[in-house]
Amino acid sequence: MARGRALLTRGFAALAGGPVMDAHEAFTQAAKVLRDREPAEAADARFLAMEAAWAAGDVDACLAALDLAPAAGGTERAFAEGLRAALTVRPDQARTPLSRVVAVGAARDEPRLLLRAGSAALVLGDVAAAARLHGRALARARAEQRASLLPRILEHLAYAELRAGRYARAGHAAGEGLRAARATGQLNSAAHQHAVLALVASVTGDGPSVAEHAERALAIGRPHGLTQAVTLAEWALARAELGGGLAAQAAARLAPLVRPGPHGGHFALRMLAVPCFVEAAVASGRAAEARAATEEYALWAGCGLDRPAPAQLARCRALLAPRGEETGRWFGEALRRHQDGGNDFERARTLFAYGTWLRRRRRPGEARGPLRDALVTFERASAEGWARQARAELRATGAAGGRPAEPSALAGLTPQQQRIARLVAGGATNQEVAARLSLSPRTVDHHLRGVYARLQIRSRVELSALMAEAEARA
């Protein structure tokens, strides 16, 4: 008994802030020691071993940990059976036991059971149920003052919100989770929260935040074997590059993440990153790789475990289609399927890709509608990088790409943006502004791009003219 408890303590320490496969080994040994005299604790140890292996992206270790003792029953056995089926790509056999876990967990108020039910819902692709269950788990853990559980619950909640395309909510959960992880000394959970925040920033177009959070996630995740956090952080960097028009760089970063095998990305995230890879690969002349990834993605999308997948698959088909008529048909199919996909941001990306294709085929009148719809969604999501590209495509069609700049729009800038705008309008270079305001040139460039996007302008000349007009009116 004493040895079993000591192994559990060692496992918890490694799971919180050390190599996660060390945690897996400690929990596995604890389960063996406690199996006969403390079967309930032994079952918990096996689930913790599975959690550690999941973070490491080791499918075989996950399956070994789920090989519960015959005495285990109830929702524990259902959870183990459902996850084993899901991990061995047998979705039809996973649905019934995992649905039972969701139903039973939803009727309880125990945070651990709610967390397990939410995890089952995530595996099933029911992100609405996952967010709801993790939200309830969070409320109960707070009410019971179980501070050590908060980072884990918030991490799962943030993943659920990411899957739903609700990036602002994901960022809020991850921000709170990061604070809770720091307060409780859970370094590995902090790495996961940083990775989520990096992905959220890649949508909003906040380049410095993407780099900062991704760097911190990777600094912890790589030495500790956190394949899930590392994959998410690398994906965030690639999305930021793709949103900034750096398709070749994004494709090179994503290629290892979407490959199967021990040196690829995390098994739970690999397929989710494929649409980004296909878009980047097609744009950078890697069509053969994009086509191979799309065929594998098609098999996964057919499992029904991700609501937006059929629409994103159709978008991939459109990007790879050899003829114009077929491309248009696939884009139409993608937009039709997006109606049931439940992810507005991905729908906007499809609209943007469709509008760009129409504009390049010299059909500017038809392109404006999809591009305007995409721009509105990007602006609502504060996805400035994507909104900037949509405005540029709109201008290329002959449309304004947004409301014309008015001097009154300067009041909508943040104080930092206003300071930078005044200095740039006065003729200062980015390096001179950086020195004057004690910022890095990279940060100045990021803020300046935000100024251009908010004011609907494209150059220093336009900014100077707008500032001069505002001063004249004043």
XYZ file of C-alpha atoms in Angstrom:
474
model
C 0.000 0.000 0.000
C 2.704 2.476 0.994
C 4.628 1.734 -2.185
C 1.509 2.217 -4.279
C 0.787 5.596 -2.707
C 4.407 6.652 -3.180
C 4.162 5.753 -6.879
C 0.961 7.797 -7.165
C 2.711 10.782 -5.589
C 5.600 10.415 -8.023
C 3.162 10.185 -10.929
C 1.271 13.316 -9.912
C 4.534 15.255 -9.621
C 5.660 14.213 -13.125
C 2.203 14.839 -14.617
C 2.196 18.347 -13.176
C 5.693 19.431 -14.108
C 7.916 16.713 -15.519
C 8.231 14.301 -18.453
C 4.738 12.888 -18.932
C 5.927 9.398 -19.839
C 7.609 9.275 -16.420
C 4.142 9.969 -15.007
C 2.709 7.215 -17.201
C 5.209 4.680 -15.879
C 4.646 5.672 -12.233
C 0.860 5.457 -12.552
C 1.090 2.120 -14.386
C 3.239 0.654 -11.620
C 0.915 2.084 -8.960
C -2.072 0.408 -10.634
C -0.311 -2.964 -10.525
C 0.620 -2.576 -6.851
C -2.868 -1.412 -5.791
C -4.879 -3.731 -8.048
C -5.800 -6.391 -5.475
C -6.220 -4.379 -2.265
C -7.426 -1.006 -3.638
C -9.115 -1.696 -7.004
C -10.775 1.752 -7.183
C -7.449 3.542 -6.713
C -5.842 1.171 -9.198
C -8.490 2.064 -11.805
C -7.903 5.791 -11.191
C -4.162 5.229 -11.597
C -4.727 3.564 -14.961
C -6.856 6.455 -16.172
C -4.140 8.870 -15.055
C -1.579 6.762 -16.926
C -3.808 7.023 -20.002
C -4.027 10.810 -19.559
C -0.238 11.058 -19.430
C 0.129 8.884 -22.535
C -2.523 10.965 -24.316
C -0.560 14.159 -23.643
C 2.519 12.416 -25.041
C 0.651 11.252 -28.147
C 1.503 7.584 -27.500
C -1.473 5.521 -28.734
C -0.008 2.160 -27.681
C 0.594 3.405 -24.142
C -2.963 4.772 -24.016
C -4.350 1.394 -25.039
C -2.211 -0.442 -22.496
C -3.417 1.857 -19.713
C -7.042 1.278 -20.707
C -6.673 -2.477 -20.256
C -8.553 -2.318 -16.948
C -8.853 -5.157 -14.477
C -11.926 -7.379 -14.982
C -13.450 -6.082 -11.742
C -13.882 -2.573 -13.167
C -17.430 -1.820 -14.246
C -20.004 0.875 -14.821
C -19.008 4.027 -16.627
C -15.306 3.312 -16.021
C -15.513 0.225 -18.210
C -17.698 2.047 -20.736
C -15.183 4.899 -20.921
C -12.293 2.485 -21.386
C -14.112 0.460 -24.045
C -15.205 3.582 -25.927
C -11.736 5.122 -25.929
C -10.138 1.848 -27.029
C -12.540 1.708 -29.971
C -11.876 5.342 -30.861
C -8.099 4.965 -30.636
C -8.201 1.909 -32.899
C -10.413 3.779 -35.406
C -13.638 1.900 -34.762
C -16.026 4.871 -34.369
C -19.202 2.803 -34.658
C -18.130 0.741 -31.647
C -17.062 3.834 -29.710
C -20.370 5.714 -29.884
C -22.543 3.578 -27.616
C -20.194 3.276 -24.594
C -19.008 6.888 -24.821
C -22.575 8.170 -25.183
C -23.398 6.277 -22.005
C -20.515 8.012 -20.208
C -21.827 11.400 -21.391
C -25.377 10.629 -20.264
C -24.382 9.305 -16.832
C -21.870 12.102 -16.232
C -24.412 14.755 -17.195
C -26.673 13.544 -14.387
C -23.977 13.928 -11.729
C -22.371 16.922 -10.004
C -18.969 15.375 -9.251
C -16.283 17.413 -11.098
C -14.209 14.317 -11.980
C -17.198 12.530 -13.496
C -18.231 15.658 -15.393
C -14.671 16.003 -16.680
C -14.670 12.400 -17.879
C -18.078 12.873 -19.526
C -16.839 16.029 -21.246
C -13.786 14.170 -22.524
C -16.046 11.446 -23.930
C -18.150 14.103 -25.671
C -15.012 15.616 -27.224
C -13.951 12.236 -28.597
C -17.444 11.846 -30.094
C -17.151 15.294 -31.693
C -20.077 16.703 -29.679
C -18.334 19.954 -28.823
C -21.512 21.615 -27.531
C -21.987 18.888 -24.922
C -18.272 18.939 -24.113
C -18.302 22.682 -23.449
C -21.449 22.395 -21.357
C -20.112 19.522 -19.239
C -16.729 21.123 -18.692
C -18.464 24.376 -17.753
C -20.443 22.515 -15.092
C -17.295 20.775 -13.868
C -15.615 24.159 -13.564
C -18.504 25.594 -11.536
C -18.517 22.606 -9.155
C -14.735 22.635 -8.711
C -14.870 26.322 -7.833
C -17.729 25.788 -5.409
C -15.825 22.962 -3.712
C -12.560 24.977 -3.798
C -10.685 22.204 -5.616
C -7.961 24.435 -6.983
C -5.785 21.591 -8.234
C -8.512 20.465 -10.656
C -9.102 23.900 -12.208
C -6.190 23.938 -14.713
C -7.154 20.536 -16.099
C -10.846 21.436 -16.426
C -10.075 24.795 -18.047
C -7.662 23.101 -20.452
C -10.417 20.721 -21.622
C -12.932 23.568 -21.794
C -10.557 25.615 -23.947
C -10.115 22.667 -26.347
C -13.890 22.286 -26.626
C -14.294 25.976 -27.457
C -11.509 25.732 -30.045
C -13.245 22.802 -31.725
C -16.461 24.843 -31.826
C -14.680 27.780 -33.449
C -15.419 30.050 -30.484
C -11.931 31.474 -30.229
C -12.681 34.338 -27.835
C -14.168 31.889 -25.331
C -11.244 29.518 -25.814
C -8.835 32.357 -25.099
C -10.751 33.346 -21.964
C -10.716 29.769 -20.625
C -7.024 29.310 -21.456
C -6.103 32.635 -19.847
C -7.858 31.659 -16.646
C -6.357 28.180 -16.874
C -2.873 29.630 -17.222
C -3.319 31.665 -14.054
C -4.663 28.606 -12.211
C -1.792 26.436 -13.464
C 0.778 28.934 -12.268
C -0.941 29.275 -8.882
C -0.893 25.504 -8.346
C 2.539 24.849 -9.840
C 1.246 22.793 -12.793
C 3.862 23.608 -15.406
C 2.643 21.101 -17.998
C -0.887 22.431 -17.866
C 0.539 25.931 -18.374
C 2.170 24.686 -21.578
C -1.213 23.509 -22.880
C -2.803 26.858 -22.003
C -0.019 28.746 -23.795
C -0.572 26.562 -26.874
C -4.297 27.343 -26.914
C -3.595 31.065 -26.496
C -1.150 30.887 -29.406
C -3.809 29.326 -31.640
C -6.359 31.957 -30.606
C -3.844 34.715 -31.383
C -3.195 33.135 -34.805
C -6.858 33.757 -35.623
C -6.939 37.339 -34.370
C -3.721 38.133 -36.242
C -1.737 39.109 -33.151
C 1.658 37.991 -34.399
C 3.721 38.881 -31.310
C 1.271 37.008 -29.059
C 1.397 33.929 -31.298
C 5.188 33.907 -31.131
C 5.310 34.514 -27.379
C 2.751 31.875 -26.365
C 4.021 29.295 -28.866
C 7.594 29.779 -27.661
C 6.566 29.235 -24.045
C 4.492 26.153 -24.913
C 7.369 24.656 -26.890
C 9.945 25.477 -24.203
C 8.016 23.289 -21.746
C 6.370 20.860 -24.146
C 9.414 19.584 -26.000
C 11.570 18.507 -23.044
C 8.540 17.102 -21.196
C 7.228 15.140 -24.180
C 3.934 17.062 -24.437
C 3.202 16.152 -28.056
C -0.325 17.545 -27.850
C 0.817 21.009 -26.697
C 3.739 21.012 -29.167
C 1.456 20.137 -32.098
C -1.001 22.855 -31.140
C 1.757 25.468 -30.797
C 3.311 24.567 -34.165
C -0.142 24.648 -35.755
C -0.653 28.132 -34.312
C 2.609 29.361 -35.835
C 1.611 27.876 -39.199
C -1.854 29.459 -39.113
C -0.286 32.827 -38.369
C 2.038 32.370 -41.344
C -0.852 31.334 -43.579
C -2.930 34.298 -42.392
C 0.013 36.555 -43.207
C 0.363 35.215 -46.741
C 3.424 33.006 -46.024
C 1.994 29.830 -47.561
C 5.300 28.051 -48.273
C 6.525 28.571 -44.722
C 3.189 27.382 -43.306
C 3.214 24.259 -45.510
C 6.748 23.362 -44.413
C 5.767 23.704 -40.743
C 2.529 21.736 -41.100
C 3.861 18.854 -43.223
C 5.375 16.913 -40.275
C 2.266 17.530 -38.145
C -0.149 15.854 -40.552
C 1.977 12.762 -41.188
C 1.075 9.505 -39.405
C 3.517 7.684 -37.202
C 5.565 8.377 -34.071
C 7.328 11.383 -35.607
C 4.124 13.065 -36.789
C 1.720 15.326 -34.959
C -0.537 14.354 -32.075
C -3.090 11.725 -33.095
C -6.040 13.801 -31.802
C -4.959 16.951 -33.682
C -3.331 15.583 -36.835
C -6.497 15.419 -38.942
C -7.779 18.755 -37.616
C -4.699 20.464 -39.103
C -5.058 18.910 -42.569
C -7.297 21.636 -44.122
C -4.711 24.282 -43.199
C -1.944 22.142 -44.673
C -3.873 21.560 -47.910
C -4.492 25.290 -48.345
C -0.836 26.135 -47.699
C 0.487 23.243 -49.786
C -1.665 24.049 -52.838
C -0.619 27.700 -52.668
C 3.062 26.756 -52.508
C 3.164 24.114 -55.246
C 2.964 20.975 -53.100
C -0.226 19.644 -54.671
C 0.785 15.963 -54.548
C 1.262 16.085 -50.780
C -1.979 18.032 -50.401
C -3.846 15.411 -52.430
C -2.510 12.518 -50.331
C -3.434 14.304 -47.096
C -6.920 15.057 -48.454
C -7.596 11.387 -49.221
C -6.710 10.400 -45.673
C -8.790 13.297 -44.360
C -11.755 12.044 -46.397
C -11.651 8.705 -44.558
C -11.531 10.474 -41.218
C -14.317 12.931 -42.117
C -16.516 9.952 -42.963
C -16.319 8.791 -39.335
C -18.604 11.641 -38.286
C -16.481 12.743 -35.323
C -16.071 16.383 -36.412
C -19.023 18.458 -37.606
C -17.084 20.955 -39.782
C -15.036 18.180 -41.463
C -17.347 17.473 -44.461
C -17.401 21.170 -45.390
C -13.634 21.500 -44.984
C -13.131 18.354 -47.053
C -15.160 19.890 -49.876
C -13.023 23.038 -49.618
C -9.881 20.906 -49.931
C -11.395 19.234 -53.008
C -12.121 22.646 -54.496
C -8.553 23.831 -53.959
C -7.230 20.682 -55.646
C -9.754 20.471 -58.488
C -8.067 20.565 -61.943
C -10.874 22.345 -63.826
C -12.772 25.550 -63.169
C -16.233 24.033 -63.359
C -15.326 21.295 -60.877
C -13.740 23.852 -58.541
C -16.921 25.912 -58.461
C -19.008 22.813 -57.777
C -16.836 21.812 -54.825
C -16.947 25.325 -53.358
C -20.725 25.232 -53.634
C -20.763 21.866 -51.860
C -18.517 23.237 -49.119
C -20.762 26.239 -48.493
C -23.847 24.031 -48.439
C -22.267 21.755 -45.839
C -21.091 24.714 -43.756
C -24.747 25.420 -42.979
C -24.660 22.432 -40.603
C -20.998 22.718 -39.643
C -21.351 25.085 -36.705
C -18.053 26.933 -37.236
C -18.454 30.439 -38.633
C -14.732 31.086 -38.915
C -14.170 28.056 -41.148
C -17.158 29.072 -43.261
C -15.578 32.518 -43.681
C -12.329 30.900 -44.804
C -14.253 28.959 -47.442
C -16.026 32.132 -48.590
C -12.686 33.895 -48.813
C -11.113 31.067 -50.836
C -14.147 30.979 -53.146
C -14.164 34.749 -53.656
C -10.427 34.754 -54.349
C -10.878 31.997 -56.943
C -13.703 33.905 -58.642
C -11.671 37.122 -58.716
C -8.677 35.365 -60.261
C -10.948 33.910 -62.938
C -11.893 37.504 -63.816
C -15.364 37.317 -62.322
C -15.096 40.297 -59.941
C -18.819 40.920 -59.686
C -19.467 37.381 -58.450
C -16.446 37.512 -56.123
C -17.563 40.551 -54.131
C -20.446 38.833 -52.334
C -18.419 35.947 -50.850
C -15.520 38.255 -50.026
C -17.777 40.771 -48.227
C -19.436 37.961 -46.241
C -16.012 36.591 -45.304
C -14.779 40.048 -44.284
C -17.754 40.634 -41.979
C -17.156 37.314 -40.184
C -13.423 37.925 -39.890
C -14.053 41.358 -38.403
C -16.552 39.943 -35.903
C -13.986 37.356 -34.852
C -11.257 40.051 -34.626
C -9.309 37.967 -37.164
C -7.327 40.918 -38.463
C -4.845 38.911 -40.527
C -7.628 37.233 -42.469
C -9.673 40.439 -42.644
C -6.683 42.244 -44.127
C -6.426 39.670 -46.924
C -10.185 39.843 -47.566
C -10.018 43.638 -47.889
C -7.116 43.348 -50.330
C -9.074 40.871 -52.473
C -12.125 43.146 -52.375
C -10.052 46.102 -53.547
C -8.695 43.922 -56.359
C -12.285 43.368 -57.547
C -12.796 47.119 -57.756
C -14.782 47.321 -54.521
C -13.794 49.556 -51.658
C -13.023 46.613 -49.394
C -14.672 48.401 -46.509
C -15.821 51.878 -45.532
C -13.568 54.730 -46.710
C -11.345 56.137 -44.023
C -12.650 59.143 -42.086
C -10.617 61.285 -39.690
C -13.089 60.397 -36.946
C -11.909 56.762 -37.242
C -8.659 57.811 -35.531
C -10.571 57.939 -32.244
C -11.104 54.189 -32.498
C -7.378 53.467 -32.262
C -5.857 52.306 -28.995
C -3.625 54.864 -27.206
C -0.525 52.922 -28.325
C -1.764 52.841 -31.925
C -2.444 56.594 -31.814
C 1.081 57.321 -30.590
C 2.585 55.162 -33.329
C 0.281 56.659 -35.987
C 1.299 60.220 -35.049
C 5.011 59.412 -35.218
C 4.713 57.529 -38.527
C 2.580 60.304 -40.026
C 5.333 62.699 -39.002
C 7.857 60.765 -41.087
C 9.431 58.413 -38.519
C 10.582 54.960 -39.588
C 9.568 51.843 -37.663
C 13.033 51.691 -36.075
C 12.787 55.334 -34.989
C 9.318 54.760 -33.519
C 10.597 51.675 -31.682
C 13.465 53.631 -30.138
C 11.181 56.516 -29.190
C 8.536 54.328 -27.488
C 10.917 51.648 -26.083
C 9.343 48.925 -28.226
C 10.745 46.356 -30.619
C 10.486 47.114 -34.358
C 8.453 43.908 -34.688
C 5.884 45.203 -32.183
C 5.722 48.546 -33.965
C 5.123 46.788 -37.276
C 2.317 44.722 -35.746
C 0.601 47.816 -34.300
C 1.030 49.712 -37.555
C -0.640 46.930 -39.505
C -3.494 47.113 -37.014
C -3.743 50.866 -37.648
C -3.916 50.317 -41.397
C -6.585 47.630 -40.996
C -8.765 49.699 -38.656
C -8.503 52.862 -40.798
C -8.940 51.001 -44.115
C -5.714 52.439 -45.546
C -2.669 50.866 -47.153
C 0.313 53.193 -46.815
C 2.150 55.825 -44.794
C 1.087 58.405 -47.360
C -2.606 57.710 -46.726
C -1.992 57.808 -42.966
C -0.227 61.165 -43.177
C -3.065 62.594 -45.273
C -5.674 61.325 -42.830
C -3.832 62.760 -39.828
C -3.423 66.089 -41.593
C -7.149 66.215 -42.396
C -8.004 65.404 -38.760
C -5.740 68.226 -37.530
C -7.252 70.653 -40.036
C -10.780 69.817 -38.878
C -9.753 70.207 -35.267
